[in-house]
């Protein structure tokens, strides 16, 4: 090859390299232009449009527009408007021939559209939760199902953009992947079905107090979504329970107690069997001084005297016992107690005697379901019970302490 041929070949390669370099500069210039346009439109949408709309929504009497059009909505709206304006500018100047930029813009528009829909759905959920009916009929499960549908549709559209294929063609090929999709979304599918059952049957509502020992949950339900139910325990920890477990496993819902207006007291005290005896005339005169027992003792004495008048054998005669009189006293005391709900069952009863004495059970309901009020009312009942027992010459059974053994010795 001659020197002239070498020179001509070198010039030809240089021309090719210069054309490639100019194409690269052209591409970088378009990227910079796209970035500038995007930044300007995004700032205008976030700052100016957001301020105008937010001022208009604050002037309205309703608050649904405030919940719908929050700052996050306008941030995502700016992400959608920016690529659309960029696409219009590119088409106006016939810059659409650069395939990679058009792919990026189309994907950008698709994702931004998904974010806008997600923000709108969140706004609808916030509006719905502002109404009292949302406590019994939450729609967050259905909102999340709709979101999953749009996420899947967006994924298919993005893949079709990258592969330059029709989305319908991709959908036709998903039949073979249905088993894989069902495995991937197993918890979501189970949670969706369980969520519908929970909501339609009112098994659990937001604000309900539930107890589920298997999941270490004992507190108020604060959230019900597609896959989990969140419970804030009384120690302020959060237990997360799969939604389908509330359908497949047992749990206790205390909503019935809260709606009934009374919380149950069911506690027993073991009475020493050896302290049970008949009341003497002196004991009866002392106990008659109580306004709660006066009518009971007088009526009972009259009934017993009439019965005993017909009985000759002393073994067959009837007498009042300290334990029976004490039961009547406690029932009268509960009836007079303003902390007890008299519209619900209340009684003092004996249970089966055991090796630790005779269980005397207090069964009643407090007038308030609040925890603190309930515990205070329950403590007042048993404070009074333990203090009044000696006046009836009754003793509570308890195992002897070391001091009692020493005193006995």
Coordinates of C-alpha atoms in Angstrom, one line a residue:
X1 CA 0.0 0.0 0.0
X2 CA 1.3 3.4 -1.0
X3 CA 1.7 6.4 1.3
X4 CA -1.3 8.1 -0.4
X5 CA -3.5 5.1 0.3
X6 CA -2.4 5.1 4.0
X7 CA -3.3 8.8 4.3
X8 CA -6.7 8.3 2.6
X9 CA -7.5 5.4 5.0
X10 CA -6.5 7.4 8.0
X11 CA -8.7 10.3 6.9
X12 CA -11.6 8.0 6.4
X13 CA -11.3 6.5 9.9
X14 CA -11.0 10.0 11.4
X15 CA -14.2 11.0 9.6
X16 CA -16.0 8.0 11.1
X17 CA -14.7 8.8 14.6
X18 CA -15.6 12.4 14.3
X19 CA -19.2 11.4 13.2
X20 CA -19.4 9.1 16.2
X21 CA -18.1 11.8 18.6
X22 CA -20.6 14.3 17.2
X23 CA -23.4 11.8 17.7
X24 CA -22.3 11.4 21.3
X25 CA -22.2 15.1 21.9
X26 CA -25.7 15.4 20.3
X27 CA -27.0 12.7 22.6
X28 CA -25.5 14.3 25.7
X29 CA -26.9 17.7 24.6
X30 CA -30.4 16.1 24.4
X31 CA -30.0 14.5 27.8
X32 CA -29.0 17.9 29.3
X33 CA -32.0 19.6 27.6
X34 CA -34.3 16.9 28.9
X35 CA -33.0 17.3 32.4
X36 CA -33.4 21.1 32.3
X37 CA -37.0 20.9 31.0
X38 CA -37.8 18.2 33.6
X39 CA -36.3 20.3 36.5
X40 CA -38.2 23.5 35.5
X41 CA -41.6 21.8 35.0
X42 CA -41.1 19.8 38.3
X43 CA -40.3 22.9 40.3
X44 CA -43.3 24.8 38.8
X45 CA -45.6 22.0 39.6
X46 CA -44.4 21.5 43.1
X47 CA -44.1 25.1 44.1
X48 CA -46.6 27.2 42.2
X49 CA -49.4 24.7 41.2
X50 CA -49.2 23.1 44.6
X51 CA -49.5 26.4 46.4
X52 CA -52.5 27.5 44.4
X53 CA -54.4 24.3 44.8
X54 CA -53.6 24.0 48.5
X55 CA -54.9 27.5 49.1
X56 CA -58.1 26.7 47.2
X57 CA -58.7 23.5 49.1
X58 CA -58.2 25.2 52.5
X59 CA -61.0 27.7 51.6
X60 CA -63.6 25.0 51.1
X61 CA -65.8 23.9 54.0
X62 CA -65.1 20.2 53.4
X63 CA -61.9 18.4 54.3
X64 CA -61.9 15.7 51.7
X65 CA -60.0 17.8 49.2
X66 CA -57.4 18.6 51.8
X67 CA -56.9 14.8 52.3
X68 CA -56.8 14.1 48.6
X69 CA -54.5 16.8 47.4
X70 CA -51.6 16.6 49.8
X71 CA -48.0 17.6 49.1
X72 CA -47.0 14.1 48.0
X73 CA -49.7 14.2 45.3
X74 CA -48.2 17.3 43.7
X75 CA -44.7 15.8 43.9
X76 CA -45.8 12.9 41.9
X77 CA -47.9 15.1 39.6
X78 CA -44.7 16.9 38.8
X79 CA -43.0 13.6 37.9
X80 CA -45.8 12.9 35.4
X81 CA -46.0 16.4 33.8
X82 CA -42.3 16.7 33.3
X83 CA -41.8 13.8 30.9
X84 CA -45.0 14.7 29.0
X85 CA -43.7 18.2 28.4
X86 CA -40.3 16.8 27.4
X87 CA -41.9 14.4 25.0
X88 CA -43.9 17.3 23.4
X89 CA -40.7 19.3 23.0
X90 CA -38.8 16.4 21.4
X91 CA -41.6 15.8 18.9
X92 CA -41.8 19.5 18.1
X93 CA -38.1 19.5 17.2
X94 CA -38.1 16.0 15.7
X95 CA -35.8 14.6 18.3
X96 CA -37.8 11.4 18.7
X97 CA -35.4 9.4 16.6
X98 CA -33.2 8.6 19.5
X99 CA -34.7 5.3 20.6
X100 CA -33.1 5.1 24.1
X101 CA -34.3 8.5 25.1
X102 CA -37.9 7.7 24.0
X103 CA -37.8 4.4 25.9
X104 CA -36.7 6.2 29.1
X105 CA -39.4 8.9 28.7
X106 CA -42.1 6.3 28.1
X107 CA -41.0 4.3 31.1
X108 CA -40.9 7.5 33.1
X109 CA -44.4 8.4 32.1
X110 CA -45.7 4.9 33.0
X111 CA -44.1 4.9 36.5
X112 CA -45.3 8.4 37.2
X113 CA -48.8 7.5 36.2
X114 CA -48.6 4.6 38.6
X115 CA -47.4 6.9 41.4
X116 CA -50.3 9.3 40.7
X117 CA -52.9 6.5 40.9
X118 CA -51.3 5.2 44.1
X119 CA -51.5 8.7 45.6
X120 CA -55.2 9.1 44.6
X121 CA -56.0 5.7 46.1
X122 CA -54.3 6.7 49.3
X123 CA -56.3 9.9 49.3
X124 CA -59.6 8.0 48.9
X125 CA -58.6 5.8 51.8
X126 CA -57.8 8.8 54.0
X127 CA -61.1 10.4 53.1
X128 CA -63.0 7.2 53.9
X129 CA -61.2 6.8 57.2
X130 CA -62.3 10.3 58.3
X131 CA -65.9 8.9 58.5
X132 CA -67.1 6.8 61.5
X133 CA -68.2 3.9 59.3
X134 CA -64.5 3.3 58.5
X135 CA -64.0 1.8 62.0
X136 CA -66.4 -1.1 61.2
X137 CA -65.8 -1.3 57.5
X138 CA -62.2 -0.5 56.5
X139 CA -61.4 -0.5 52.8
X140 CA -57.6 -0.6 53.0
X141 CA -57.6 -4.2 51.9
X142 CA -59.5 -3.4 48.7
X143 CA -57.3 -0.4 48.1
X144 CA -54.2 -2.6 48.3
X145 CA -55.7 -5.1 45.9
X146 CA -56.4 -2.3 43.4
X147 CA -52.8 -1.2 43.8
X148 CA -51.4 -4.7 43.2
X149 CA -53.5 -4.8 39.9
X150 CA -51.9 -1.5 38.8
X151 CA -48.4 -2.6 39.8
X152 CA -48.8 -5.7 37.7
X153 CA -50.2 -3.8 34.8
X154 CA -47.3 -1.3 35.0
X155 CA -44.7 -4.1 35.1
X156 CA -46.2 -5.6 32.0
X157 CA -46.2 -2.3 30.2
X158 CA -42.6 -1.5 31.1
X159 CA -41.5 -4.9 29.9
X160 CA -43.4 -4.4 26.6
X161 CA -41.7 -1.0 26.2
X162 CA -38.3 -2.5 26.7
X163 CA -38.9 -5.5 24.4
X164 CA -40.9 -3.4 21.9
X165 CA -43.8 -5.9 22.1
X166 CA -47.5 -5.6 22.4
X167 CA -48.7 -5.9 26.0
X168 CA -51.4 -8.3 24.9
X169 CA -48.7 -10.7 23.6
X170 CA -47.0 -10.7 27.0
X171 CA -50.4 -11.3 28.8
X172 CA -50.9 -14.3 26.6
X173 CA -47.7 -15.8 27.9
X174 CA -48.5 -15.3 31.5
X175 CA -50.6 -18.4 31.6
X176 CA -47.5 -20.5 31.9
X177 CA -46.4 -18.4 34.8
X178 CA -49.7 -18.5 36.7
X179 CA -48.4 -21.2 39.1
X180 CA -45.3 -19.2 39.9
X181 CA -47.4 -16.0 40.4
X182 CA -49.7 -17.8 42.8
X183 CA -46.7 -19.0 44.8
X184 CA -45.2 -15.5 44.9
X185 CA -48.5 -13.8 45.9
X186 CA -49.7 -16.6 48.2
X187 CA -49.8 -14.4 51.3
X188 CA -51.5 -11.6 49.4
X189 CA -54.2 -14.0 48.0
X190 CA -54.8 -15.6 51.4
X191 CA -54.8 -12.2 53.0
X192 CA -57.3 -10.8 50.5
X193 CA -59.8 -13.6 51.0
X194 CA -59.3 -13.5 54.8
X195 CA -59.7 -9.7 54.8
X196 CA -63.0 -9.9 53.0
X197 CA -64.2 -12.5 55.6
X198 CA -63.0 -10.3 58.5
X199 CA -64.7 -7.2 57.2
X200 CA -68.0 -8.8 55.9
X201 CA -68.5 -10.8 59.2
X202 CA -67.2 -8.0 61.4
X203 CA -64.8 -10.4 63.1
X204 CA -62.3 -7.6 63.7
X205 CA -62.6 -3.8 63.5
X206 CA -60.0 -1.1 64.0
X207 CA -60.0 -0.2 67.7
X208 CA -61.1 -3.7 68.9
X209 CA -59.2 -5.3 71.8
X210 CA -58.2 -8.8 70.8
X211 CA -56.2 -11.5 72.5
X212 CA -54.3 -14.0 70.5
X213 CA -51.7 -15.9 72.7
X214 CA -50.2 -17.8 69.8
X215 CA -49.1 -14.5 68.2
X216 CA -48.3 -12.7 71.5
X217 CA -51.0 -10.2 70.7
X218 CA -53.0 -8.6 73.5
X219 CA -54.2 -5.1 72.7
X220 CA -56.0 -2.8 70.3
X221 CA -56.1 -3.4 66.5
X222 CA -54.6 -0.3 64.8
X223 CA -54.4 -1.4 61.2
X224 CA -56.0 -4.0 58.9
X225 CA -54.3 -4.4 55.5
X226 CA -54.0 -7.0 52.8
X227 CA -51.4 -9.2 54.4
X228 CA -51.2 -8.3 58.1
X229 CA -53.2 -7.0 61.0
X230 CA -51.3 -4.8 63.4
X231 CA -52.1 -4.9 67.2
X232 CA -50.7 -2.4 69.7
X233 CA -50.2 -4.4 72.9
X234 CA -50.8 -2.8 76.3
X235 CA -47.0 -2.6 76.8
X236 CA -47.0 -0.4 73.6
X237 CA -45.2 -3.0 71.5
X238 CA -46.7 -3.8 68.0
X239 CA -47.6 -7.4 67.1
X240 CA -48.0 -8.1 63.4
X241 CA -50.3 -11.0 62.6
X242 CA -50.9 -12.5 59.1
X243 CA -54.5 -11.7 58.1
X244 CA -55.3 -15.3 57.3
X245 CA -54.4 -16.4 60.8
X246 CA -57.3 -14.5 62.2
X247 CA -59.6 -16.7 60.1
X248 CA -57.8 -20.1 60.5
X249 CA -56.9 -19.7 64.2
X250 CA -58.9 -18.8 67.3
X251 CA -58.6 -15.4 69.1
X252 CA -60.7 -13.5 71.6
X253 CA -62.4 -10.2 70.7
X254 CA -63.4 -8.0 73.6
X255 CA -65.7 -5.8 71.5
X256 CA -68.8 -7.6 72.9
X257 CA -67.8 -6.5 76.4
X258 CA -67.2 -2.9 75.3
X259 CA -70.6 -2.8 73.5
X260 CA -72.4 -4.4 76.4
X261 CA -71.4 -1.6 78.8
X262 CA -70.2 -3.9 81.6
X263 CA -67.0 -5.8 82.4
X264 CA -67.1 -9.0 84.3
X265 CA -65.7 -9.6 87.8
X266 CA -65.4 -13.3 88.5
X267 CA -63.1 -14.0 91.4
X268 CA -63.4 -16.3 94.4
X269 CA -62.1 -16.3 98.0
X270 CA -61.5 -19.5 99.9
X271 CA -63.2 -19.6 103.2
X272 CA -61.8 -21.7 106.0
X273 CA -64.3 -24.5 106.5
X274 CA -63.6 -24.6 110.3
X275 CA -64.8 -21.0 110.6
X276 CA -68.3 -21.7 109.4
X277 CA -70.8 -22.0 112.3
X278 CA -74.4 -21.0 113.4
X279 CA -75.0 -17.5 114.5
X280 CA -75.8 -16.9 118.2
X281 CA -78.6 -14.5 119.3
X282 CA -75.9 -12.0 120.2
X283 CA -74.3 -12.3 116.7
X284 CA -77.7 -11.7 115.1
X285 CA -78.4 -8.6 117.2
X286 CA -75.0 -7.2 116.2
X287 CA -75.5 -8.0 112.5
X288 CA -79.0 -6.5 112.6
X289 CA -77.4 -3.1 113.1
X290 CA -76.5 -3.1 109.4
X291 CA -79.1 -1.6 107.1
X292 CA -78.2 -4.1 104.5
X293 CA -79.0 -7.1 106.7
X294 CA -81.8 -5.8 109.0
X295 CA -84.7 -6.8 106.8
X296 CA -83.1 -10.0 105.7
X297 CA -82.4 -11.2 109.3
X298 CA -85.9 -10.2 110.6
X299 CA -87.7 -11.9 107.8
X300 CA -85.5 -15.0 108.0
X301 CA -85.9 -15.2 111.8
X302 CA -89.7 -15.1 111.4
X303 CA -89.6 -17.8 108.8
X304 CA -87.3 -20.0 110.9
X305 CA -89.3 -19.5 114.1
X306 CA -92.5 -20.6 112.3
X307 CA -90.7 -23.7 110.9
X308 CA -89.1 -24.6 114.2
X309 CA -92.4 -24.3 116.0
X310 CA -93.5 -27.4 114.1
X311 CA -90.3 -29.4 114.8
X312 CA -89.6 -31.3 118.1
X313 CA -86.1 -32.7 117.5
X314 CA -83.3 -30.0 118.0
X315 CA -81.3 -31.6 115.1
X316 CA -84.1 -30.8 112.7
X317 CA -84.4 -27.2 113.6
X318 CA -83.1 -24.5 111.3
X319 CA -80.7 -21.7 112.2
X320 CA -78.8 -19.0 110.4
X321 CA -75.1 -19.5 109.5
X322 CA -72.5 -16.9 109.3
X323 CA -71.5 -17.9 105.8
X324 CA -75.1 -17.8 104.5
X325 CA -75.7 -14.4 106.1
X326 CA -72.4 -13.1 104.8
X327 CA -73.5 -14.1 101.2
X328 CA -76.7 -12.2 101.6
X329 CA -74.8 -9.2 103.0
X330 CA -72.3 -9.2 100.0
X331 CA -75.2 -9.5 97.5
X332 CA -77.0 -6.5 99.1
X333 CA -73.7 -4.6 99.2
X334 CA -73.1 -5.2 95.5
X335 CA -76.7 -4.1 94.7
X336 CA -76.0 -0.8 96.6
X337 CA -72.7 -0.3 94.9
X338 CA -72.9 2.4 92.2
X339 CA -69.9 0.9 90.4
X340 CA -71.8 -2.4 89.7
X341 CA -74.1 -2.7 86.6
X342 CA -77.3 -4.0 88.1
X343 CA -78.8 -4.7 84.6
X344 CA -76.4 -7.6 84.3
X345 CA -76.0 -10.7 86.3
X346 CA -74.7 -10.2 89.8
X347 CA -74.5 -12.8 92.6
X348 CA -72.4 -14.3 95.4
X349 CA -72.2 -18.1 95.2
X350 CA -70.5 -21.1 96.7
X351 CA -68.4 -23.4 94.6
X352 CA -67.3 -27.0 95.2
X353 CA -65.3 -27.2 98.4
X354 CA -61.7 -28.2 98.0
X355 CA -58.7 -29.0 100.2
X356 CA -58.1 -25.2 100.5
X357 CA -61.6 -24.4 101.8
X358 CA -64.9 -23.3 100.4
X359 CA -64.6 -21.0 97.3
X360 CA -67.0 -18.0 97.7
X361 CA -67.2 -16.4 94.3
X362 CA -68.2 -12.8 93.4
X363 CA -69.8 -12.7 90.0
X364 CA -70.9 -9.3 88.7
X365 CA -70.2 -6.7 86.1
X366 CA -68.8 -3.2 86.6
X367 CA -70.8 -0.2 85.3
X368 CA -67.7 0.9 83.3
X369 CA -65.6 -1.0 80.8
X370 CA -62.6 1.3 81.2
X371 CA -59.6 -0.7 82.4
X372 CA -58.6 1.7 85.2
X373 CA -62.2 2.1 86.5
X374 CA -62.7 -1.7 86.3
X375 CA -59.6 -2.5 88.3
X376 CA -60.4 0.1 90.9
X377 CA -64.0 -1.2 91.3
X378 CA -62.8 -4.8 91.6
X379 CA -60.2 -3.9 94.2
X380 CA -62.9 -2.0 96.2
X381 CA -65.1 -5.0 96.3
X382 CA -62.5 -7.4 97.6
X383 CA -61.0 -4.8 100.0
X384 CA -64.3 -4.5 101.6
X385 CA -64.9 -8.3 101.6
X386 CA -61.6 -9.1 103.4
X387 CA -62.1 -6.3 105.9
X388 CA -65.7 -7.3 106.8
X389 CA -65.2 -11.1 107.1
X390 CA -64.0 -11.0 110.7
X391 CA -67.3 -9.3 111.8
X392 CA -69.0 -12.5 110.6
X393 CA -66.3 -14.6 112.4
X394 CA -65.2 -16.1 109.1
X395 CA -61.6 -16.7 108.1
X396 CA -59.9 -16.8 104.7
X397 CA -58.0 -20.0 104.1
X398 CA -54.3 -19.5 103.5
X399 CA -51.2 -21.6 104.1
X400 CA -49.5 -20.8 107.4
X401 CA -46.4 -18.7 107.5
X402 CA -43.3 -19.2 109.5
X403 CA -44.4 -16.8 112.1
X404 CA -47.7 -18.7 112.6
X405 CA -45.8 -21.9 113.0
X406 CA -43.5 -20.3 115.6
X407 CA -46.5 -18.8 117.5
X408 CA -48.2 -22.3 117.5
X409 CA -45.1 -23.9 118.9

